[in-house]
Coordinates of C-alpha atoms and ligand atoms in Angstrom, one line a residue:
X94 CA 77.3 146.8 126.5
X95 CA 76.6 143.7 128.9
X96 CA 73.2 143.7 128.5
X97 CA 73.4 144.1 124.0
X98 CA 75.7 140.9 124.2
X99 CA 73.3 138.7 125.8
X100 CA 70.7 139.9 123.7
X101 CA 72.7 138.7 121.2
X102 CA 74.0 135.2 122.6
X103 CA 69.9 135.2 123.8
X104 CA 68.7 136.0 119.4
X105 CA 72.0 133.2 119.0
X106 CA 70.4 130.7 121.1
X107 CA 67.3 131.0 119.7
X108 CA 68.2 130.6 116.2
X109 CA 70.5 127.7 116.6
X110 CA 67.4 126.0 118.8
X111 CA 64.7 126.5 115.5
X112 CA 68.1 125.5 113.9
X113 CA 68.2 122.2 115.7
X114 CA 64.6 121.7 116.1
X115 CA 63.7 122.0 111.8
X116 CA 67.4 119.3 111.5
X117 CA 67.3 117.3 114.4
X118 CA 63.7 117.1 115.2
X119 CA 63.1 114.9 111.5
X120 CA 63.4 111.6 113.5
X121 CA 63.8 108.6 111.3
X122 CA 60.8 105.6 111.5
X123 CA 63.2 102.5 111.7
X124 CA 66.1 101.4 109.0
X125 CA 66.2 100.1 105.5
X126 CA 68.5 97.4 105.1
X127 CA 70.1 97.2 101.6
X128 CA 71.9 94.3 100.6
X129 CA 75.3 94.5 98.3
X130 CA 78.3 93.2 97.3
X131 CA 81.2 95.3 97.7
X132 CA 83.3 94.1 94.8
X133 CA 81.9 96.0 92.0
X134 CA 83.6 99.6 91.6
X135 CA 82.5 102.4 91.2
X136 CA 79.3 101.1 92.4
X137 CA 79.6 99.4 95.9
X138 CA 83.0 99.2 97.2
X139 CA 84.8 99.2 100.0
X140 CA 86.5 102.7 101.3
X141 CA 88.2 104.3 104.7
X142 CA 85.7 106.8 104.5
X143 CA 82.2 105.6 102.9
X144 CA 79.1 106.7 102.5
X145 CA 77.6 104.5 104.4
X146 CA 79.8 103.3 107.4
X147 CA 82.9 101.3 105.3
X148 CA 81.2 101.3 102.0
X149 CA 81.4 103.9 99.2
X150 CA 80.0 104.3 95.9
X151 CA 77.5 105.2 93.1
X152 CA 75.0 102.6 94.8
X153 CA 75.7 103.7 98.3
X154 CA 75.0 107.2 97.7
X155 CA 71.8 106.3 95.8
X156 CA 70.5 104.0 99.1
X157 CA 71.5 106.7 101.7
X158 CA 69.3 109.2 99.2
X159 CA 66.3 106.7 99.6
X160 CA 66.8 106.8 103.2
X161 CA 66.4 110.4 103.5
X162 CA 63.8 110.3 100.9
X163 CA 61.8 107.7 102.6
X164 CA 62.3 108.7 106.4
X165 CA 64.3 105.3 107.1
X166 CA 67.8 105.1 107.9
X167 CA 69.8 103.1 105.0
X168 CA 71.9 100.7 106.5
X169 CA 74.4 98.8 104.1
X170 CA 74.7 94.1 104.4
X171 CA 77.4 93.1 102.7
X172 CA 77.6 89.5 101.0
X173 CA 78.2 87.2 98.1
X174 CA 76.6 88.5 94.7
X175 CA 75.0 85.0 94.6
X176 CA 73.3 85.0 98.3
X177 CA 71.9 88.4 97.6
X178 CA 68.3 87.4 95.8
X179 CA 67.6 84.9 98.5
X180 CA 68.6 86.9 101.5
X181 CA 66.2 89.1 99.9
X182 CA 63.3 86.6 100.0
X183 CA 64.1 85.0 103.1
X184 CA 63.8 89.1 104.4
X185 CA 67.3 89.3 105.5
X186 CA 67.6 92.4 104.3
X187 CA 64.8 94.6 102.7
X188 CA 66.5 95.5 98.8
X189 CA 69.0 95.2 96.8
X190 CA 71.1 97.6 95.2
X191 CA 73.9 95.7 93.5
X192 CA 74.9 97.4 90.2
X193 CA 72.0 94.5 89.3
X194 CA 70.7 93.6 85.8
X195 CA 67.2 92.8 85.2
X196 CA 66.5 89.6 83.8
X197 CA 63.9 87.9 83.2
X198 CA 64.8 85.2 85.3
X199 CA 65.7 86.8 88.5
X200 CA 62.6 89.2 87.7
X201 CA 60.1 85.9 88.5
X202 CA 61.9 86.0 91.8
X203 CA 62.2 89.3 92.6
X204 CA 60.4 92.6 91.8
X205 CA 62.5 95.6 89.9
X206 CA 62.7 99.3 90.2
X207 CA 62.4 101.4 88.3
X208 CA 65.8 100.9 86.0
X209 CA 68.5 103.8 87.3
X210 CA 71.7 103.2 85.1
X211 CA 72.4 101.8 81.8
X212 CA 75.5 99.5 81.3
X213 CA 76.7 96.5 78.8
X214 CA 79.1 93.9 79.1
X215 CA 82.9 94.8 77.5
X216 CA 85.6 92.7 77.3
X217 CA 89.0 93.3 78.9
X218 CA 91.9 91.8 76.9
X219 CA 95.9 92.8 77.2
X220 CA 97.2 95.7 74.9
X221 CA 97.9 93.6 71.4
X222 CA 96.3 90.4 72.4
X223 CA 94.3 90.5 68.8
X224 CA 90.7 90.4 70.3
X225 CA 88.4 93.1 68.8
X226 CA 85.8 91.4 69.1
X227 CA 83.2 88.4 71.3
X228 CA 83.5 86.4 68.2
X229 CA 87.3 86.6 68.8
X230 CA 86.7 84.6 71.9
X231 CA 86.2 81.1 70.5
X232 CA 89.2 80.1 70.6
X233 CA 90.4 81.6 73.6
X234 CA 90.5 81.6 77.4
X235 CA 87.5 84.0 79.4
X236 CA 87.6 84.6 82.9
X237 CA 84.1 85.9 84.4
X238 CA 82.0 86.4 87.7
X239 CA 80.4 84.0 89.1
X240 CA 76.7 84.6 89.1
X241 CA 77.2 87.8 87.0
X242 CA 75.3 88.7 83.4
X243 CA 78.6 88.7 82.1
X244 CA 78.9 85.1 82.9
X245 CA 75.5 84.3 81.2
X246 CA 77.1 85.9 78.1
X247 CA 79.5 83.5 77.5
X248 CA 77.3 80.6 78.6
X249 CA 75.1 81.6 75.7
X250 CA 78.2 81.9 73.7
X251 CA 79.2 79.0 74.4
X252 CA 83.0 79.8 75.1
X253 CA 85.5 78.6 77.5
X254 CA 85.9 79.9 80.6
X255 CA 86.1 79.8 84.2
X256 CA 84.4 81.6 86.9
X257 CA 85.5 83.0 89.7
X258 CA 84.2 85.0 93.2
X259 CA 85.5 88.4 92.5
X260 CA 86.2 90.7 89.4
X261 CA 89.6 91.5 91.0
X262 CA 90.2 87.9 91.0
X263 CA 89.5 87.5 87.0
X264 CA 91.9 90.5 86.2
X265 CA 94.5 88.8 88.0
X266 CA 94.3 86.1 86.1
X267 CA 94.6 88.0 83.1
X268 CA 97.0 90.2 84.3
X269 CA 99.3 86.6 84.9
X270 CA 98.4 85.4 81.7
X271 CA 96.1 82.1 83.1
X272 CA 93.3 84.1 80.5
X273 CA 92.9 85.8 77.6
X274 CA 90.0 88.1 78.8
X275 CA 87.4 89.2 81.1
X276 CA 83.9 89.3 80.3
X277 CA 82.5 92.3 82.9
X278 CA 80.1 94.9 83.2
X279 CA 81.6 98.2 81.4
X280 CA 82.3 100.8 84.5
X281 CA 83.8 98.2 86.3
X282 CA 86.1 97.3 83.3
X283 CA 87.1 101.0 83.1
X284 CA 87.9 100.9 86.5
X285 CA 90.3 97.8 86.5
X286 CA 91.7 99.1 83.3
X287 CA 92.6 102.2 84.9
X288 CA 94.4 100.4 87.7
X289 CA 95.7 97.6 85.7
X290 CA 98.8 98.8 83.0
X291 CA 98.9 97.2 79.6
X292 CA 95.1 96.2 79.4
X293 CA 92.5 97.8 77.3
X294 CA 88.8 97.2 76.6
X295 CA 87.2 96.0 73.7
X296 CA 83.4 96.4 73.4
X297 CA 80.8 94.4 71.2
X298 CA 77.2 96.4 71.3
X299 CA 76.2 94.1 68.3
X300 CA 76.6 90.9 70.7
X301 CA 76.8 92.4 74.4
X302 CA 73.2 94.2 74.7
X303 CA 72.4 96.9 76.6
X304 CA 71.3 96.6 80.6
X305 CA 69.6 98.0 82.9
X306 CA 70.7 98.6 86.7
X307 CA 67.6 98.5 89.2
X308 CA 66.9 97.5 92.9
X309 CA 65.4 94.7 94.0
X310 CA 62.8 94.2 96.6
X311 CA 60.8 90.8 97.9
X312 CA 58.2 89.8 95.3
X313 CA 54.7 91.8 96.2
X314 CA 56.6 94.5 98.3
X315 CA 54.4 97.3 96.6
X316 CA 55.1 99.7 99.7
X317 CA 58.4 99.1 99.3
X318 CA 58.7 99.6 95.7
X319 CA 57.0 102.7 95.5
X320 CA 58.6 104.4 97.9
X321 CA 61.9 103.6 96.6
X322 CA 60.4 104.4 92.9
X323 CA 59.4 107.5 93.8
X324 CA 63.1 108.5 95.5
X325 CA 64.7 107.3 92.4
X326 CA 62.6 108.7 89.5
X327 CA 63.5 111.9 91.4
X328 CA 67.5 111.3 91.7
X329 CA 67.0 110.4 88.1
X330 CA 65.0 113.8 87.2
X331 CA 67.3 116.2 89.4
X332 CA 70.5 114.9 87.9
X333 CA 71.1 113.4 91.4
X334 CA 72.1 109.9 89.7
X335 CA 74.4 111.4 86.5
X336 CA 76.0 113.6 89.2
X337 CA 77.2 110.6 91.1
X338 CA 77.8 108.8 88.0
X339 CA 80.3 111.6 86.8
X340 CA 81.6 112.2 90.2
X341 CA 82.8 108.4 90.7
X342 CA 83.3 107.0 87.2
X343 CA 86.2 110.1 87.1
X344 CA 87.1 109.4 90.9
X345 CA 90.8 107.3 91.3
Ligands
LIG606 N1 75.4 93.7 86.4 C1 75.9 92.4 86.7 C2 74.8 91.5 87.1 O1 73.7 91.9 87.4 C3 77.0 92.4 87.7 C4 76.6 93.0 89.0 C5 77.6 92.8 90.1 N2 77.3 93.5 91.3 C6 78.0 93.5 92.4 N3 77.6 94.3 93.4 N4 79.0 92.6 92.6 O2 74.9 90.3 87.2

């Protein structure tokens, strides 16, 4: 009897040590610092519990993917929307992934991904407020991000507004009645809407285009690029990425 139980805690052992060795042995070859901006649910925010240290999100769980995918470990820098482009060329951190837009203009900057999500601008008005539509904006108050594509939008519009740090900030404003609406990228509207009683979302494909979400690197950072290419084009052909979509666009 004594001598079939340590065979079996011996046959124990040994599993758990191949176990270890196949898990633990994988040692990762430095980090991968990704730059962000925490305000932009349900992409990058803040949480008790992240998936990276304190931050949580669609973008989160896509950088800790490349990590594993590219034998780095993904560490997370968070700062202003606006600082993020040249922190990335003064190699402060190595990417971005910041629910950002391509454009042509930060593109002569910066090189793109390969695009992983598809958004457009909405607008966020109150319940009854009359807006249906950008046009309906003329002649009213907008409230956007500083920085953001939305804000671009109604430059090019040429509308009134005011800009502000934080999309939490602009729905505040709209919630106190200082604005009539908020010009924002469309999960993030459903988000605030969800939170925010009495305000709806009004969308305009005709004026508010579509856009594409991709990481940035450091212009020439082919390495770079590739590898994190390759990751997503994978997390895009598994489902990874429209299973993280589902799962926090439906989270509270
Ligand atoms: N998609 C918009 C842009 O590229 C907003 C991105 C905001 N992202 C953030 N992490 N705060 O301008």
């Amino acid at each position: 009897m004594k001598k079939s139980i340590r065979i079996i805690a011996a046959a124990l052992i040994a599993v758990l040590m191949t176990a270890c060795l196949t898990a633990c042995g994988k040692k990762t070859e430095g980090t991968i610092k990704f730059g962000t901006n925490a305000e932009f649910p349900p992409f990058e925010f803040v949480a008790a519990n992240g998936v990276i240290g304190e931050f949580d999100g669609i973008d989160i769980a896509i950088a800790k993917q490349i990590g594993e995918d590219i034998n780095m470990e993904a560490k997370i820098e968070n700062m202003e929307f606006d600082s993020l482009l040249v922190a990335l060329q003064n190699k402060q951190i190595d990417a971005v992934i910041a629910g950002m837009t391509v454009t042509e203009e930060r593109a002569e900057s910066v090189d793109f991904s390969t695009p992983y999500y598809s958004a457009t601008q909405v607008i966020i008005t109150k319940e009854g407020s009359g807006i249906k539509s950008a046009a309906d904006l003329a002649d009213k108050f907008t409230s956007v991000v500083q920085g953001y594509t939305g804000e671009t939008c109604i430059v090019d519009l040429g509308y009134r507004y005011e800009s502000f740090k934080k999309g939490t900030e602009c729905v505040m404003e709209l919630v106190n009645g200082k604005c009539d609406a908020v010009v924002i990228d469309s999960a993030t509207a459903s988000k605030y809407v969800a939170d925010n009683k009495g305000l709806v979302i009004v969308e305009d494909p005709a004026v508010f285009g579509n856009e594409e979400y991709a990481i940035a690197v450091a212009k020439g950072n082919k390495e770079l690029l590739d590898k994190i290419n390759a990751s997503i084009e994978k997390m895009l052909a598994n489902g990874t990425i429209a299973t993280l979509g589902d799962k926090y666009c439906s989270a509270e």
